[in-house]
Backbone as XML, in Angstrom:
<?xml version="1.0"?>
<chain id="A" units="angstrom">
  <residue number="1" name="MET">
    <atom name="N" x="34.215" y="13.429" z="128.752"/>
    <atom name="CA" x="34.651" y="14.715" z="129.228"/>
    <atom name="C" x="34.644" y="15.689" z="128.046"/>
  </residue>
  <residue number="2" name="ILE">
    <atom name="N" x="34.094" y="16.869" z="128.246"/>
    <atom name="CA" x="34.040" y="17.907" z="127.226"/>
    <atom name="C" x="35.099" y="18.951" z="127.558"/>
  </residue>
  <residue number="3" name="THR">
    <atom name="N" x="35.925" y="19.291" z="126.573"/>
    <atom name="CA" x="36.927" y="20.333" z="126.760"/>
    <atom name="C" x="36.476" y="21.569" z="126.006"/>
  </residue>
  <residue number="4" name="GLU">
    <atom name="N" x="36.287" y="22.634" z="126.726"/>
    <atom name="CA" x="35.817" y="23.886" z="126.142"/>
    <atom name="C" x="36.934" y="24.910" z="126.204"/>
  </residue>
  <residue number="5" name="LYS">
    <atom name="N" x="37.237" y="25.533" z="125.066"/>
    <atom name="CA" x="38.285" y="26.546" z="125.048"/>
    <atom name="C" x="37.722" y="27.878" z="125.524"/>
  </residue>
  <residue number="6" name="LEU">
    <atom name="N" x="38.601" y="28.675" z="126.118"/>
    <atom name="CA" x="38.201" y="29.987" z="126.613"/>
    <atom name="C" x="38.033" y="30.971" z="125.458"/>
  </residue>
  <residue number="7" name="THR">
    <atom name="N" x="37.289" y="32.014" z="125.699"/>
    <atom name="CA" x="37.114" y="33.051" z="124.684"/>
    <atom name="C" x="38.392" y="33.867" z="124.552"/>
  </residue>
  <residue number="8" name="LYS">
    <atom name="N" x="38.458" y="34.650" z="123.499"/>
    <atom name="CA" x="39.658" y="35.434" z="123.228"/>
    <atom name="C" x="39.944" y="36.442" z="124.335"/>
  </residue>
  <residue number="9" name="SER">
    <atom name="N" x="38.919" y="37.084" z="124.851"/>
    <atom name="CA" x="39.136" y="38.084" z="125.911"/>
    <atom name="C" x="39.623" y="37.435" z="127.206"/>
  </residue>
  <residue number="10" name="LYS">
    <atom name="N" x="39.121" y="36.237" z="127.515"/>
    <atom name="CA" x="39.581" y="35.551" z="128.720"/>
    <atom name="C" x="41.012" y="35.049" z="128.541"/>
  </residue>
  <residue number="11" name="LYS">
    <atom name="N" x="41.380" y="34.639" z="127.328"/>
    <atom name="CA" x="42.757" y="34.230" z="127.083"/>
    <atom name="C" x="43.706" y="35.412" z="127.234"/>
  </residue>
  <residue number="12" name="ILE">
    <atom name="N" x="43.294" y="36.573" z="126.741"/>
    <atom name="CA" x="44.127" y="37.768" z="126.870"/>
    <atom name="C" x="44.290" y="38.137" z="128.342"/>
  </residue>
  <residue number="13" name="ALA">
    <atom name="N" x="43.213" y="38.055" z="129.094"/>
    <atom name="CA" x="43.282" y="38.367" z="130.530"/>
    <atom name="C" x="44.194" y="37.377" z="131.251"/>
  </residue>
  <residue number="14" name="LEU">
    <atom name="N" x="44.079" y="36.108" z="130.913"/>
    <atom name="CA" x="44.907" y="35.088" z="131.548"/>
    <atom name="C" x="46.379" y="35.273" z="131.191"/>
  </residue>
  <residue number="15" name="MET">
    <atom name="N" x="46.645" y="35.570" z="129.931"/>
    <atom name="CA" x="48.027" y="35.786" z="129.520"/>
    <atom name="C" x="48.625" y="37.016" z="130.201"/>
  </residue>
  <residue number="16" name="SER">
    <atom name="N" x="47.839" y="38.068" z="130.354"/>
    <atom name="CA" x="48.366" y="39.257" z="131.022"/>
    <atom name="C" x="48.633" y="38.977" z="132.498"/>
  </residue>
  <residue number="17" name="VAL">
    <atom name="N" x="47.824" y="38.145" z="133.124"/>
    <atom name="CA" x="48.076" y="37.769" z="134.515"/>
    <atom name="C" x="49.358" y="36.943" z="134.618"/>
  </residue>
  <residue number="18" name="VAL">
    <atom name="N" x="49.548" y="36.022" z="133.702"/>
    <atom name="CA" x="50.751" y="35.187" z="133.725"/>
    <atom name="C" x="52.001" y="36.032" z="133.479"/>
  </residue>
  <residue number="19" name="ILE">
    <atom name="N" x="51.951" y="36.917" z="132.505"/>
    <atom name="CA" x="53.107" y="37.767" z="132.205"/>
    <atom name="C" x="53.396" y="38.701" z="133.375"/>
  </residue>
  <residue number="20" name="THR">
    <atom name="N" x="52.342" y="39.259" z="133.969"/>
    <atom name="CA" x="52.526" y="40.123" z="135.130"/>
    <atom name="C" x="53.142" y="39.342" z="136.287"/>
  </residue>
  <residue number="21" name="TYR">
    <atom name="N" x="52.711" y="38.098" z="136.471"/>
    <atom name="CA" x="53.263" y="37.240" z="137.526"/>
    <atom name="C" x="54.766" y="37.087" z="137.346"/>
  </residue>
  <residue number="22" name="PHE">
    <atom name="N" x="55.192" y="36.798" z="136.118"/>
    <atom name="CA" x="56.614" y="36.603" z="135.882"/>
    <atom name="C" x="57.406" y="37.898" z="135.996"/>
  </residue>
  <residue number="23" name="VAL">
    <atom name="N" x="56.906" y="38.980" z="135.438"/>
    <atom name="CA" x="57.640" y="40.246" z="135.467"/>
    <atom name="C" x="57.720" y="40.797" z="136.885"/>
  </residue>
  <residue number="24" name="VAL">
    <atom name="N" x="56.584" y="40.851" z="137.561"/>
    <atom name="CA" x="56.568" y="41.383" z="138.925"/>
    <atom name="C" x="57.342" y="40.466" z="139.868"/>
  </residue>
  <residue number="25" name="GLY">
    <atom name="N" x="57.168" y="39.172" z="139.734"/>
    <atom name="CA" x="57.910" y="38.235" z="140.576"/>
    <atom name="C" x="59.405" y="38.352" z="140.380"/>
  </residue>
  <residue number="26" name="PHE">
    <atom name="N" x="59.835" y="38.469" z="139.128"/>
    <atom name="CA" x="61.257" y="38.618" z="138.833"/>
    <atom name="C" x="61.811" y="39.893" z="139.446"/>
  </residue>
  <residue number="27" name="LEU">
    <atom name="N" x="61.108" y="41.000" z="139.248"/>
    <atom name="CA" x="61.594" y="42.272" z="139.780"/>
    <atom name="C" x="61.612" y="42.286" z="141.310"/>
  </residue>
  <residue number="28" name="LEU">
    <atom name="N" x="60.575" y="41.733" z="141.919"/>
    <atom name="CA" x="60.552" y="41.695" z="143.389"/>
    <atom name="C" x="61.670" y="40.809" z="143.937"/>
  </residue>
  <residue number="29" name="LEU">
    <atom name="N" x="61.922" y="39.688" z="143.278"/>
    <atom name="CA" x="63.026" y="38.843" z="143.728"/>
    <atom name="C" x="64.363" y="39.552" z="143.601"/>
  </residue>
  <residue number="30" name="VAL">
    <atom name="N" x="64.573" y="40.230" z="142.503"/>
    <atom name="CA" x="65.843" y="40.945" z="142.322"/>
    <atom name="C" x="65.995" y="42.034" z="143.372"/>
  </residue>
  <residue number="31" name="ILE">
    <atom name="N" x="64.942" y="42.795" z="143.594"/>
    <atom name="CA" x="65.040" y="43.930" z="144.526"/>
    <atom name="C" x="65.229" y="43.450" z="145.962"/>
  </residue>
  <residue number="32" name="TYR">
    <atom name="N" x="64.367" y="42.564" z="146.423"/>
    <atom name="CA" x="64.425" y="42.169" z="147.825"/>
    <atom name="C" x="65.589" y="41.234" z="148.139"/>
  </residue>
  <residue number="33" name="LEU">
    <atom name="N" x="65.882" y="40.319" z="147.234"/>
    <atom name="CA" x="66.994" y="39.421" z="147.510"/>
    <atom name="C" x="68.339" y="40.117" z="147.396"/>
  </residue>
  <residue number="34" name="SER">
    <atom name="N" x="68.415" y="41.169" z="146.602"/>
    <atom name="CA" x="69.691" y="41.883" z="146.509"/>
    <atom name="C" x="70.037" y="42.547" z="147.834"/>
  </residue>
  <residue number="35" name="TYR">
    <atom name="N" x="69.031" y="42.969" z="148.587"/>
    <atom name="CA" x="69.288" y="43.519" z="149.922"/>
    <atom name="C" x="69.690" y="42.429" z="150.907"/>
  </residue>
  <residue number="36" name="LEU">
    <atom name="N" x="69.100" y="41.248" z="150.745"/>
    <atom name="CA" x="69.347" y="40.182" z="151.717"/>
    <atom name="C" x="70.629" y="39.398" z="151.440"/>
  </residue>
  <residue number="37" name="ILE">
    <atom name="N" x="70.824" y="38.969" z="150.189"/>
    <atom name="CA" x="71.934" y="38.056" z="149.916"/>
    <atom name="C" x="72.934" y="38.589" z="148.903"/>
  </residue>
  <residue number="38" name="GLY">
    <atom name="N" x="72.722" y="39.757" z="148.378"/>
    <atom name="CA" x="73.658" y="40.327" z="147.407"/>
    <atom name="C" x="73.109" y="40.233" z="145.990"/>
  </residue>
  <residue number="39" name="ALA">
    <atom name="N" x="73.667" y="41.062" z="145.141"/>
    <atom name="CA" x="73.144" y="41.195" z="143.784"/>
    <atom name="C" x="73.391" y="39.955" z="142.934"/>
  </residue>
  <residue number="40" name="ASN">
    <atom name="N" x="74.556" y="39.326" z="143.074"/>
    <atom name="CA" x="74.866" y="38.172" z="142.225"/>
    <atom name="C" x="73.938" y="36.998" z="142.503"/>
  </residue>
  <residue number="41" name="LEU">
    <atom name="N" x="73.763" y="36.674" z="143.771"/>
    <atom name="CA" x="72.886" y="35.556" z="144.105"/>
    <atom name="C" x="71.423" y="35.888" z="143.847"/>
  </residue>
  <residue number="42" name="ALA">
    <atom name="N" x="71.058" y="37.149" z="144.009"/>
    <atom name="CA" x="69.682" y="37.560" z="143.724"/>
    <atom name="C" x="69.380" y="37.427" z="142.239"/>
  </residue>
  <residue number="43" name="GLY">
    <atom name="N" x="70.321" y="37.815" z="141.405"/>
    <atom name="CA" x="70.148" y="37.654" z="139.965"/>
    <atom name="C" x="70.043" y="36.198" z="139.568"/>
  </residue>
  <residue number="44" name="PHE">
    <atom name="N" x="70.871" y="35.352" z="140.171"/>
    <atom name="CA" x="70.821" y="33.915" z="139.884"/>
    <atom name="C" x="69.498" y="33.304" z="140.338"/>
  </residue>
  <residue number="45" name="ALA">
    <atom name="N" x="69.042" y="33.666" z="141.526"/>
    <atom name="CA" x="67.774" y="33.137" z="142.031"/>
    <atom name="C" x="66.606" y="33.607" z="141.168"/>
  </residue>
  <residue number="46" name="SER">
    <atom name="N" x="66.655" y="34.832" z="140.706"/>
    <atom name="CA" x="65.594" y="35.352" z="139.846"/>
    <atom name="C" x="65.599" y="34.664" z="138.488"/>
  </residue>
  <residue number="47" name="LEU">
    <atom name="N" x="66.762" y="34.392" z="137.962"/>
    <atom name="CA" x="66.834" y="33.633" z="136.707"/>
    <atom name="C" x="66.279" y="32.227" z="136.873"/>
  </residue>
  <residue number="48" name="MET">
    <atom name="N" x="66.572" y="31.591" z="138.000"/>
    <atom name="CA" x="66.020" y="30.256" z="138.251"/>
    <atom name="C" x="64.498" y="30.311" z="138.361"/>
  </residue>
  <residue number="49" name="TYR">
    <atom name="N" x="63.980" y="31.386" z="138.919"/>
    <atom name="CA" x="62.535" y="31.602" z="139.007"/>
    <atom name="C" x="61.913" y="31.663" z="137.612"/>
  </residue>
  <residue number="50" name="LEU">
    <atom name="N" x="62.559" y="32.421" z="136.719"/>
    <atom name="CA" x="62.052" y="32.521" z="135.350"/>
    <atom name="C" x="62.162" y="31.203" z="134.605"/>
  </residue>
  <residue number="51" name="ILE">
    <atom name="N" x="63.272" y="30.493" z="134.777"/>
    <atom name="CA" x="63.461" y="29.216" z="134.088"/>
    <atom name="C" x="62.463" y="28.184" z="134.589"/>
  </residue>
  <residue number="52" name="LEU">
    <atom name="N" x="62.247" y="28.126" z="135.886"/>
    <atom name="CA" x="61.276" y="27.181" z="136.437"/>
    <atom name="C" x="59.863" y="27.496" z="135.965"/>
  </residue>
  <residue number="53" name="GLY">
    <atom name="N" x="59.504" y="28.770" z="135.947"/>
    <atom name="CA" x="58.188" y="29.163" z="135.455"/>
    <atom name="C" x="58.013" y="28.839" z="133.993"/>
  </residue>
  <residue number="54" name="TRP">
    <atom name="N" x="59.042" y="29.088" z="133.183"/>
    <atom name="CA" x="58.993" y="28.750" z="131.758"/>
    <atom name="C" x="58.843" y="27.249" z="131.572"/>
  </residue>
  <residue number="55" name="TYR">
    <atom name="N" x="59.589" y="26.472" z="132.355"/>
    <atom name="CA" x="59.535" y="25.018" z="132.226"/>
    <atom name="C" x="58.146" y="24.484" z="132.549"/>
  </residue>
  <residue number="56" name="ILE">
    <atom name="N" x="57.548" y="24.992" z="133.609"/>
    <atom name="CA" x="56.219" y="24.517" z="134.004"/>
    <atom name="C" x="55.154" y="24.968" z="133.013"/>
  </residue>
  <residue number="57" name="MET">
    <atom name="N" x="55.204" y="26.240" z="132.614"/>
    <atom name="CA" x="54.143" y="26.781" z="131.758"/>
    <atom name="C" x="54.261" y="26.333" z="130.309"/>
  </residue>
  <residue number="58" name="ILE">
    <atom name="N" x="55.458" y="26.206" z="129.783"/>
    <atom name="CA" x="55.622" y="25.884" z="128.370"/>
    <atom name="C" x="55.948" y="24.410" z="128.158"/>
  </residue>
  <residue number="59" name="LYS">
    <atom name="N" x="56.971" y="23.914" z="128.771"/>
    <atom name="CA" x="57.418" y="22.541" z="128.525"/>
    <atom name="C" x="56.436" y="21.506" z="129.070"/>
  </residue>
  <residue number="60" name="LYS">
    <atom name="N" x="55.849" y="21.765" z="130.210"/>
    <atom name="CA" x="54.905" y="20.819" z="130.806"/>
    <atom name="C" x="53.467" y="21.118" z="130.417"/>
  </residue>
  <residue number="61" name="ASN">
    <atom name="N" x="53.267" y="22.031" z="129.451"/>
    <atom name="CA" x="51.946" y="22.419" z="128.951"/>
    <atom name="C" x="51.030" y="22.926" z="130.055"/>
  </residue>
  <residue number="62" name="GLY">
    <atom name="N" x="51.603" y="23.551" z="131.059"/>
    <atom name="CA" x="50.808" y="24.092" z="132.153"/>
    <atom name="C" x="49.922" y="25.232" z="131.710"/>
  </residue>
  <residue number="63" name="LEU">
    <atom name="N" x="50.424" y="26.052" z="130.793"/>
    <atom name="CA" x="49.639" y="27.179" z="130.304"/>
    <atom name="C" x="48.457" y="26.683" z="129.483"/>
  </residue>
  <residue number="64" name="PHE">
    <atom name="N" x="48.682" y="25.668" z="128.672"/>
    <atom name="CA" x="47.589" y="25.126" z="127.873"/>
    <atom name="C" x="46.563" y="24.412" z="128.753"/>
  </residue>
  <residue number="65" name="TYR">
    <atom name="N" x="47.031" y="23.816" z="129.833"/>
    <atom name="CA" x="46.115" y="23.173" z="130.766"/>
    <atom name="C" x="45.258" y="24.200" z="131.489"/>
  </residue>
  <residue number="66" name="VAL">
    <atom name="N" x="45.869" y="25.315" z="131.865"/>
    <atom name="CA" x="45.138" y="26.369" z="132.577"/>
    <atom name="C" x="44.116" y="27.042" z="131.661"/>
  </residue>
  <residue number="67" name="MET">
    <atom name="N" x="44.407" y="27.125" z="130.372"/>
    <atom name="CA" x="43.538" y="27.862" z="129.444"/>
    <atom name="C" x="42.352" y="27.035" z="128.956"/>
  </residue>
  <residue number="68" name="LYS">
    <atom name="N" x="42.146" y="25.840" z="129.470"/>
    <atom name="CA" x="41.000" y="25.026" z="129.081"/>
    <atom name="C" x="40.079" y="24.820" z="130.275"/>
  </residue>
  <residue number="69" name="ILE">
    <atom name="N" x="38.785" y="24.706" z="129.992"/>
    <atom name="CA" x="37.799" y="24.390" z="131.030"/>
    <atom name="C" x="37.340" y="22.961" z="130.777"/>
  </residue>
  <residue number="70" name="LYS">
    <atom name="N" x="37.399" y="22.149" z="131.780"/>
    <atom name="CA" x="36.981" y="20.755" z="131.601"/>
    <atom name="C" x="35.743" y="20.474" z="132.437"/>
  </residue>
  <residue number="71" name="HIS">
    <atom name="N" x="34.765" y="19.858" z="131.818"/>
    <atom name="CA" x="33.543" y="19.467" z="132.501"/>
    <atom name="C" x="33.392" y="17.957" z="132.434"/>
  </residue>
  <residue number="72" name="ASP">
    <atom name="N" x="33.009" y="17.361" z="133.523"/>
    <atom name="CA" x="32.787" y="15.899" z="133.519"/>
    <atom name="C" x="31.376" y="15.575" z="133.130"/>
  </residue>
</chain>
């Protein structure tokens, strides 16, 4: 199996998509859940969203896995 790293521009694009996912997801959860379940629980749920995303992307090397192309 050959592992090929992405170019710098593709890494920047991927990182901006990931950061946008977390920022937009966090803000949308805070805004919409605050109307549905209240501000305290919405803030807690949004924090859990960020912690889960951080755990998957950083601790489980999900980001490094996504940034590589594998060919068989």
